[in-house]
XYZ file of C-alpha atoms in Angstrom:
577
model
C 0.000 0.000 0.000
C 1.943 3.009 -1.226
C -0.616 5.699 -0.481
C -3.949 5.782 1.296
C -6.900 7.198 -0.626
C -9.629 9.321 0.915
C -13.391 9.142 0.401
C -16.178 11.327 1.758
C -16.568 11.584 5.520
C -19.721 10.467 7.290
C -21.788 13.672 7.305
C -22.217 15.463 10.567
C -20.200 12.910 12.538
C -16.961 14.580 11.485
C -16.342 18.318 11.890
C -13.062 19.586 10.484
C -11.173 22.500 11.973
C -11.623 25.830 10.262
C -8.658 27.478 8.605
C -9.280 30.762 10.381
C -8.221 31.288 13.964
C -10.984 29.948 16.224
C -11.947 31.446 19.541
C -11.326 29.580 22.767
C -13.850 26.814 23.476
C -16.402 27.351 26.219
C -16.249 25.546 29.532
C -19.467 23.715 28.668
C -17.928 22.401 25.446
C -14.788 21.227 27.219
C -16.809 19.482 29.941
C -19.238 17.850 27.528
C -19.182 14.046 27.418
C -17.517 12.533 24.327
C -19.821 11.102 21.692
C -17.853 7.840 21.669
C -15.106 6.341 23.824
C -14.086 3.303 21.803
C -14.902 1.253 18.711
C -14.512 -2.452 17.933
C -15.026 -4.015 14.511
C -16.748 -7.414 14.294
C -14.607 -10.351 13.041
C -16.381 -10.480 9.665
C -16.336 -6.690 9.397
C -20.115 -6.149 9.271
C -20.647 -4.261 12.543
C -19.104 -1.696 14.862
C -19.586 -1.851 18.611
C -19.113 1.580 20.174
C -18.850 2.692 23.791
C -21.175 5.654 24.366
C -20.892 7.738 27.567
C -24.080 9.242 28.972
C -24.559 11.562 31.988
C -25.334 8.679 34.386
C -23.983 5.569 32.590
C -21.772 4.252 29.782
C -23.680 2.228 27.192
C -22.789 0.175 24.113
C -24.409 0.551 20.703
C -23.997 -1.891 17.824
C -23.962 -0.201 14.403
C -24.398 -1.927 11.071
C -21.331 -0.900 9.130
C -23.057 -0.479 5.794
C -25.378 2.315 6.947
C -24.339 3.087 10.560
C -27.825 2.198 11.811
C -28.122 1.028 15.439
C -29.082 -2.665 15.604
C -28.617 -3.367 19.329
C -27.815 -1.698 22.643
C -26.381 -2.719 25.991
C -27.599 -0.501 28.812
C -26.117 -1.298 32.261
C -28.658 1.004 33.926
C -28.258 4.079 36.068
C -24.771 4.426 37.573
C -23.468 1.504 35.508
C -20.682 1.699 32.969
C -19.538 -0.735 30.310
C -15.760 -1.066 30.680
C -14.820 -3.347 27.776
C -16.340 -4.693 24.576
C -15.061 -7.751 22.679
C -16.480 -9.524 19.633
C -16.363 -13.284 20.240
C -18.094 -14.319 16.990
C -19.098 -12.671 13.729
C -22.340 -11.461 15.324
C -21.780 -12.060 19.060
C -20.500 -9.417 21.493
C -19.305 -9.686 25.100
C -19.224 -6.696 27.443
C -18.075 -6.291 31.040
C -19.168 -3.490 33.317
C -18.795 -1.782 36.665
C -21.308 0.073 38.804
C -21.559 2.445 41.719
C -22.382 0.744 44.970
C -23.781 2.251 48.148
C -22.470 5.725 48.854
C -19.296 5.510 46.742
C -18.944 7.495 43.528
C -16.160 5.293 42.131
C -17.555 2.358 40.081
C -16.522 -1.152 41.141
C -16.251 -4.159 38.854
C -19.322 -6.371 38.633
C -17.076 -9.327 37.627
C -19.798 -10.118 35.109
C -20.045 -10.638 31.352
C -23.058 -9.525 29.377
C -23.506 -11.150 25.962
C -25.673 -10.041 23.047
C -26.062 -10.727 19.341
C -25.634 -7.962 16.793
C -29.384 -7.858 16.159
C -30.197 -7.516 19.869
C -31.194 -11.133 20.434
C -29.524 -13.818 22.562
C -29.046 -11.696 25.663
C -27.252 -13.497 28.467
C -25.350 -12.573 31.620
C -22.894 -14.679 33.619
C -20.057 -14.218 36.087
C -16.423 -14.273 35.107
C -13.862 -12.363 33.053
C -13.149 -12.948 29.378
C -9.640 -14.261 28.659
C -9.858 -15.308 25.000
C -12.724 -14.867 22.496
C -11.552 -17.931 20.516
C -12.624 -16.275 17.267
C -11.401 -19.327 15.318
C -13.563 -21.665 17.418
C -17.148 -20.517 16.871
C -19.497 -20.900 19.799
C -16.825 -21.188 22.507
C -14.864 -18.668 24.616
C -12.340 -18.811 27.464
C -13.151 -17.119 30.758
C -11.556 -17.094 34.171
C -13.687 -17.543 37.270
C -13.230 -17.718 41.021
C -13.972 -21.296 42.069
C -12.915 -21.179 45.729
C -12.081 -18.498 48.277
C -8.870 -18.833 50.303
C -8.339 -16.210 53.008
C -9.925 -13.394 50.999
C -8.171 -14.634 47.866
C -9.634 -16.549 44.935
C -8.496 -19.764 43.340
C -8.940 -18.850 39.675
C -9.820 -21.379 36.981
C -9.579 -21.040 33.210
C -12.725 -22.475 31.622
C -14.080 -22.942 28.123
C -17.746 -21.967 28.028
C -20.421 -21.626 25.323
C -20.695 -18.155 23.865
C -24.440 -18.492 23.386
C -25.255 -20.403 26.585
C -26.818 -23.813 27.023
C -23.696 -25.874 26.353
C -21.060 -27.644 28.385
C -18.415 -25.879 30.491
C -14.950 -27.412 30.223
C -12.340 -26.840 32.937
C -8.967 -26.064 31.341
C -6.516 -25.332 34.167
C -6.291 -23.784 37.646
C -3.991 -20.905 38.410
C -0.697 -21.764 40.138
C -1.374 -19.249 42.948
C -4.471 -17.422 44.234
C -5.817 -14.457 42.240
C -3.941 -15.555 39.113
C -4.523 -13.979 35.716
C -4.121 -15.992 32.510
C -2.710 -15.364 29.033
C -3.336 -17.716 26.114
C -1.785 -18.076 22.672
C -3.548 -17.573 19.326
C -5.061 -21.086 19.407
C -6.383 -20.652 22.941
C -3.827 -22.715 24.868
C -2.862 -21.358 28.321
C 0.703 -20.068 28.274
C 1.219 -17.720 31.230
C -0.272 -17.026 34.630
C 0.699 -14.329 37.127
C -0.470 -12.765 40.372
C 0.424 -10.108 42.941
C 0.056 -11.178 46.574
C -0.830 -9.231 49.724
C 2.809 -8.248 50.159
C 2.720 -6.577 46.710
C 5.025 -9.278 45.304
C 4.524 -10.551 41.767
C 5.049 -14.127 40.590
C 4.919 -15.187 36.926
C 4.586 -18.732 35.558
C 4.826 -20.291 32.105
C 2.908 -23.433 31.112
C 5.312 -26.194 30.073
C 4.656 -29.943 29.811
C 1.254 -29.567 31.514
C 2.797 -27.867 34.551
C 3.264 -24.297 35.732
C 6.967 -23.337 35.789
C 8.119 -20.255 37.700
C 9.553 -17.541 35.444
C 9.960 -14.680 37.906
C 9.561 -14.246 41.659
C 9.763 -10.572 42.530
C 10.702 -11.464 46.114
C 13.993 -12.872 44.766
C 14.623 -10.811 41.632
C 13.385 -7.482 43.001
C 11.830 -6.829 39.590
C 8.557 -7.363 37.766
C 8.229 -9.191 34.472
C 4.898 -9.143 32.641
C 3.946 -11.250 29.603
C 2.479 -9.124 26.801
C 1.947 -11.645 24.000
C 3.131 -14.525 21.838
C 4.617 -14.689 18.381
C 2.396 -16.126 15.659
C 4.586 -19.231 15.282
C 4.010 -20.105 18.976
C 7.741 -20.415 19.559
C 8.382 -17.327 21.679
C 6.723 -14.939 24.093
C 7.326 -11.242 24.678
C 7.879 -9.904 28.203
C 7.800 -6.350 29.552
C 10.719 -6.512 31.995
C 11.961 -4.106 34.640
C 15.621 -3.396 35.246
C 17.247 -2.502 38.563
C 18.652 0.656 36.996
C 17.406 2.250 33.833
C 14.129 1.992 31.970
C 12.056 -1.120 31.309
C 12.819 -3.270 28.252
C 10.994 -5.767 26.056
C 12.405 -9.297 26.019
C 11.793 -12.238 23.713
C 11.573 -15.535 25.587
C 12.149 -18.836 23.801
C 9.351 -21.088 25.045
C 11.327 -24.307 24.568
C 14.461 -23.287 26.462
C 13.301 -20.347 28.618
C 16.186 -18.209 27.352
C 15.489 -14.472 27.104
C 17.019 -11.656 25.088
C 16.258 -7.947 24.828
C 14.542 -6.963 21.574
C 13.592 -3.356 22.400
C 15.144 -0.806 24.736
C 15.709 2.937 25.067
C 18.549 4.647 26.953
C 16.166 6.883 28.924
C 12.529 5.839 28.531
C 10.445 2.783 29.245
C 8.171 1.749 26.369
C 5.138 3.952 25.793
C 3.062 0.994 24.565
C 3.211 -2.270 22.629
C 2.428 -2.289 18.900
C 0.471 -5.387 17.893
C -0.530 -7.187 14.739
C -3.898 -6.228 13.315
C -5.693 -9.008 15.198
C -4.152 -7.799 18.457
C -2.463 -11.139 19.117
C 1.205 -10.719 18.241
C 3.517 -7.979 19.557
C 5.398 -6.631 16.540
C 6.986 -3.468 17.942
C 7.210 -0.845 20.657
C 6.345 2.846 20.851
C 8.681 5.307 22.547
C 8.624 9.040 23.090
C 7.568 11.896 25.342
C 5.758 13.576 22.445
C 4.173 11.832 19.470
C 5.187 8.194 20.058
C 7.522 6.696 17.459
C 7.480 2.990 16.615
C 10.398 0.585 16.673
C 9.415 -2.686 14.962
C 11.010 -6.028 15.754
C 10.890 -6.746 12.000
C 10.398 -3.807 9.630
C 9.304 -6.175 6.842
C 6.316 -7.514 8.770
C 3.274 -6.825 6.537
C 1.400 -5.157 9.364
C 4.408 -2.952 10.110
C 4.220 -1.652 6.551
C 0.543 -0.728 6.987
C 1.144 0.979 10.326
C 4.023 3.018 8.858
C 1.748 4.130 6.027
C -0.976 5.066 8.522
C 1.464 7.164 10.550
C 2.652 8.934 7.396
C -0.917 10.095 6.713
C -1.080 11.917 10.056
C 2.269 13.574 10.821
C 2.469 15.106 14.278
C -0.424 12.982 15.512
C -0.751 9.617 17.242
C -2.248 7.192 14.695
C -2.801 3.556 15.609
C -4.897 0.525 14.746
C -7.465 -0.278 17.446
C -9.490 -3.051 15.797
C -9.661 -5.111 12.617
C -11.656 -7.797 10.882
C -10.496 -11.384 11.187
C -8.862 -11.341 7.735
C -7.171 -7.974 8.376
C -8.696 -6.372 5.299
C -10.853 -3.892 7.239
C -9.296 -1.840 10.011
C -10.435 0.784 12.521
C -7.783 3.419 13.203
C -7.775 6.038 15.948
C -5.961 9.350 15.456
C -5.387 11.717 18.379
C -3.087 14.511 19.482
C -2.688 17.208 22.104
C -5.469 19.148 20.342
C -7.558 16.242 19.052
C -9.272 13.919 21.576
C -9.918 11.255 18.956
C -10.992 10.637 15.352
C -11.966 7.161 14.178
C -11.327 6.040 10.598
C -12.201 3.000 8.540
C -9.274 1.710 6.472
C -9.237 -0.979 3.788
C -5.749 -2.433 4.015
C -5.528 -3.783 0.450
C -6.832 -0.762 -1.455
C -5.684 1.931 0.950
C -9.171 3.451 0.962
C -9.800 5.413 4.148
C -12.915 7.200 5.347
C -13.742 9.091 8.512
C -16.312 7.431 10.770
C -16.734 9.769 13.732
C -15.008 12.068 16.212
C -15.265 11.750 19.952
C -15.577 15.559 20.328
C -16.878 16.857 16.985
C -17.816 20.207 18.551
C -14.198 21.042 19.460
C -12.050 22.612 16.760
C -8.362 21.631 17.044
C -7.314 25.141 15.984
C -9.186 26.529 18.997
C -7.218 24.391 21.457
C -3.733 24.986 22.859
C -0.642 23.033 21.827
C 1.279 21.012 24.421
C 5.057 20.949 23.997
C 7.293 18.221 25.516
C 10.183 19.751 27.471
C 13.295 18.506 29.250
C 15.335 20.276 31.913
C 17.637 19.521 34.834
C 16.653 19.517 38.488
C 18.924 21.329 40.926
C 20.872 18.124 41.627
C 21.425 17.509 37.912
C 18.760 14.825 37.438
C 17.153 15.126 34.008
C 13.385 15.613 34.142
C 10.788 15.739 31.398
C 7.462 17.515 31.354
C 4.976 19.426 29.247
C 4.350 23.135 28.774
C 1.066 24.323 27.299
C 0.844 27.991 26.336
C -2.684 29.390 25.928
C -3.534 29.930 22.278
C -5.672 33.044 22.847
C -3.475 35.184 25.111
C -1.338 38.090 23.983
C 1.582 38.889 26.235
C 2.779 36.906 29.249
C 0.315 34.372 30.635
C -0.041 33.447 34.312
C 1.186 29.939 35.124
C -0.604 26.962 36.659
C 1.609 24.078 37.782
C -0.528 20.932 37.494
C 0.878 18.076 39.606
C -0.218 14.526 38.840
C -1.451 12.121 41.509
C -0.135 8.696 42.390
C 2.633 9.611 42.670
C 4.152 6.205 41.859
C 3.087 4.263 38.796
C 1.658 7.456 37.271
C 3.055 9.948 34.770
C 1.987 12.878 32.643
C 1.973 12.081 28.934
C 1.558 13.945 25.670
C -1.964 14.007 24.297
C -5.341 15.614 24.783
C -5.865 16.560 28.441
C -9.250 18.045 29.316
C -8.007 19.688 32.503
C -5.091 21.320 30.705
C -7.332 22.625 27.934
C -9.838 24.052 30.448
C -7.044 26.038 32.094
C -5.555 27.137 28.767
C -8.963 28.295 27.503
C -9.159 30.597 30.535
C -5.794 32.134 29.614
C -3.394 30.140 31.811
C -0.152 28.493 30.774
C 0.133 24.988 32.232
C 3.292 23.225 33.403
C 3.338 19.471 34.085
C 6.401 17.611 35.302
C 7.316 13.960 35.713
C 9.205 14.393 38.965
C 11.320 11.576 40.389
C 8.978 8.810 41.491
C 6.873 9.067 38.323
C 6.545 6.096 36.007
C 7.890 5.954 32.462
C 11.597 5.690 33.216
C 11.906 2.431 35.093
C 11.885 1.159 38.644
C 15.110 2.948 39.587
C 13.659 6.365 38.700
C 10.461 5.564 40.573
C 12.369 4.514 43.697
C 14.183 7.865 43.706
C 10.892 9.232 45.018
C 10.480 6.760 47.882
C 10.380 8.583 51.234
C 10.897 11.890 49.424
C 7.422 13.322 49.998
C 8.085 16.967 50.753
C 11.741 16.419 49.883
C 13.391 15.736 46.524
C 10.046 15.163 44.767
C 8.832 18.534 45.992
C 12.049 20.220 44.946
C 11.557 18.814 41.431
C 8.142 20.505 41.271
C 9.669 23.774 42.497
C 12.438 23.526 39.892
C 9.829 22.892 37.183
C 7.920 25.989 38.288
C 10.988 28.196 38.112
C 12.044 26.695 34.791
C 8.609 27.453 33.303
C 8.619 31.002 34.707
C 11.843 31.661 32.804
C 10.306 30.723 29.447
C 9.050 33.218 26.886
C 5.381 34.068 27.176
C 5.120 33.145 30.880
C 4.529 35.747 33.594
C 7.291 35.118 36.180
C 5.313 36.761 38.980
C 1.981 34.951 38.749
C 1.901 31.218 39.501
C -0.641 28.838 41.021
C -0.147 25.165 41.876
C -2.876 22.525 41.874
C -3.510 18.780 41.833
C -5.475 15.857 43.176
C -4.483 13.121 45.659
C -0.666 13.270 45.827
C -0.898 16.263 43.501
C -2.997 18.034 46.136
C -0.391 17.217 48.787
C 2.349 18.610 46.537
C 0.301 21.731 45.795
C -0.106 22.637 49.458
C 3.394 21.537 50.395
C 4.696 23.707 47.571
C 2.834 26.683 49.031
C 4.302 25.871 52.453
C 7.883 25.257 51.314
C 7.932 28.237 48.912
C 5.506 30.808 50.354
C 6.711 33.507 47.936
C 6.521 31.375 44.801
C 2.800 30.680 44.446
C -0.137 33.062 44.652
C -2.668 30.248 45.082
C -2.831 26.530 45.740
C -5.695 24.156 44.958
C -5.942 20.664 46.407
C -8.470 17.941 45.621
C -8.651 15.027 48.097
C -5.117 15.472 49.363
C -3.396 13.484 52.154
C -2.032 16.506 54.008
C -1.238 14.710 57.278
C 0.875 11.606 56.646
C 0.488 9.882 60.048
C -3.267 9.892 59.436
C -2.762 7.597 56.426
C -1.808 4.847 58.877
C -5.012 5.323 60.913
C -7.757 6.252 58.436
C -8.680 5.339 54.878
C -8.666 2.038 53.014
C -4.938 1.850 52.195
C -3.928 0.838 55.709
C -6.638 -1.841 55.977
C -4.695 -4.445 53.981
C -1.256 -5.908 54.518
C -0.376 -4.815 50.984
C -1.434 -1.251 51.773
C 0.525 -1.082 55.031
C 3.631 -2.456 53.345
C 3.194 0.022 50.530
C 2.918 2.962 52.918
C 6.014 1.810 54.788
C 7.987 1.661 51.545
C 6.943 4.959 50.027
C 6.600 7.310 53.005
C 8.283 5.427 55.873
C 7.126 4.702 59.410
C 9.243 6.993 61.594
C 6.744 9.331 63.347
C 9.067 12.345 63.424
C 9.831 12.016 59.702
C 6.150 11.642 58.854
C 5.277 14.763 60.815
C 8.074 16.732 59.147
C 6.809 15.660 55.719
C 3.200 16.631 56.501
C 1.622 19.811 55.185
C -0.200 20.207 58.510
C 3.122 20.718 60.270
C 4.020 23.661 58.015
C 0.561 25.129 57.403
C 1.409 28.379 59.186
C 3.946 29.176 56.446
C 1.322 29.182 53.683
C 0.605 32.662 52.340
C -1.103 31.702 49.095
C -4.862 31.703 48.695
C -6.191 28.161 49.161
C -9.031 26.140 47.694
C -9.551 22.686 49.222
C -11.948 20.135 47.721
C -12.741 16.982 49.686
C -15.247 14.144 49.506
C -17.025 13.661 52.815
C -17.032 9.857 52.401
C -13.747 9.417 50.537
C -12.549 5.866 51.424
C -8.974 6.488 50.267
C -8.216 9.991 51.575
C -10.373 10.328 54.645
C -11.596 13.790 55.727
C -10.111 13.024 59.136
């Protein structure tokens, strides 16, 4: 496919940006729910299943591809949300969902599968989680189910069940440890199982000669290794592997011998994401980058690599990727997004190169009206290289006031390039926005993350301060007007920033922040499990004097900035106490 050809877009579902400068979007437009979250193409290519967010639920609609008419719906009811959609047959769809329970606003998994045919018939619900749709074995699917409780843990079993109901359930294999997850190969055979125990320790097993063989025990290696897929020839598996120092790598593991070798690595960054074959089965490459991700393929001659390269070439400066395809790979759904485009879905015919727009998630937002986000890199005061993102407001003349937006977590979380609703809301109001991946953030390996352990209020906070001062020195930024804000850990860092640097910030905004660290050991749901207590001990320590010194409450009298605190009265994680 040398060049992709365009046809007419689908009417009002696609709104292109105007060539003239557009005015800043309204708050209502930025807060408006997307028209679609996700799309999945049926194996034969006759239907789309789309995830549709509503004010009080997330539904699924099935559209006939030929005319985009709705043929079926899945409605989880008020306060329910469909989390995943998978075609298991040419006209059979599985969905899983979560729901709000009691007084909590955060949905919890229903651990349930809801099945429906493309025409709305054959509705069925059952417990379990889909592992493999077995698209080459019509009428059957693989699910994992809890078959026995063991001290608040589940013995998980992989089972083959009828997709339509009414048939026989076949037990395939039990997990090697409680709460195990399974991964199968392209013909549905179990290949890997893994779990994380109450001590936050991962174990990974490979299936060999009808037995589970240990591949990695984090308690001994100190590292996590996660299987991400198999090659099509069923001779090797691909593993996402941590390193003691440096970023994560991708390894290829020979299934016969167990030998492993690195097939993808970067001197500074962990992989952004795995690139897969069109059917989603085989890892064929890795994306890297702090801006638009770039792909490194394991084999540049792979036929799907050629198509993906051609797709990327059609959308320079944007993130273009395949999200679904027909069984034969001839029909593909592609998603294109960027810092100023939440998401555009396209239909692509891989043989002819014909491409047509299907729909946009936010057709009422014009990309030209939004503000560009620029990846940046700078050095902290101790010389550690940090990366982040600076967004200058598109509709401000002169120097703009600065908002430092601190991400939560803080571990296992990072800021990334792309459309960010919160950033665009601030930019539309005339603020420049600075985001920083301070030490402790994910994206650069376990060693970088551990640099943040027990550095709450210390080195992590100094990184945020250094990012603020770096941004204030840039062109177009007012050096005298800065605010800092965030949620969870970001809220802690916002208020601690105002306490540590009372002259630096004019305001601080915190949403659900843990401002008193000793309280985290007495209130909230983290300390209720052994895993949670161990996690707290690792990341913030247990010494009372050190916890008090690292608490915002200890230094509150130093705060001179205006404050806005937002807190849920029944927050189970960050208690109001």
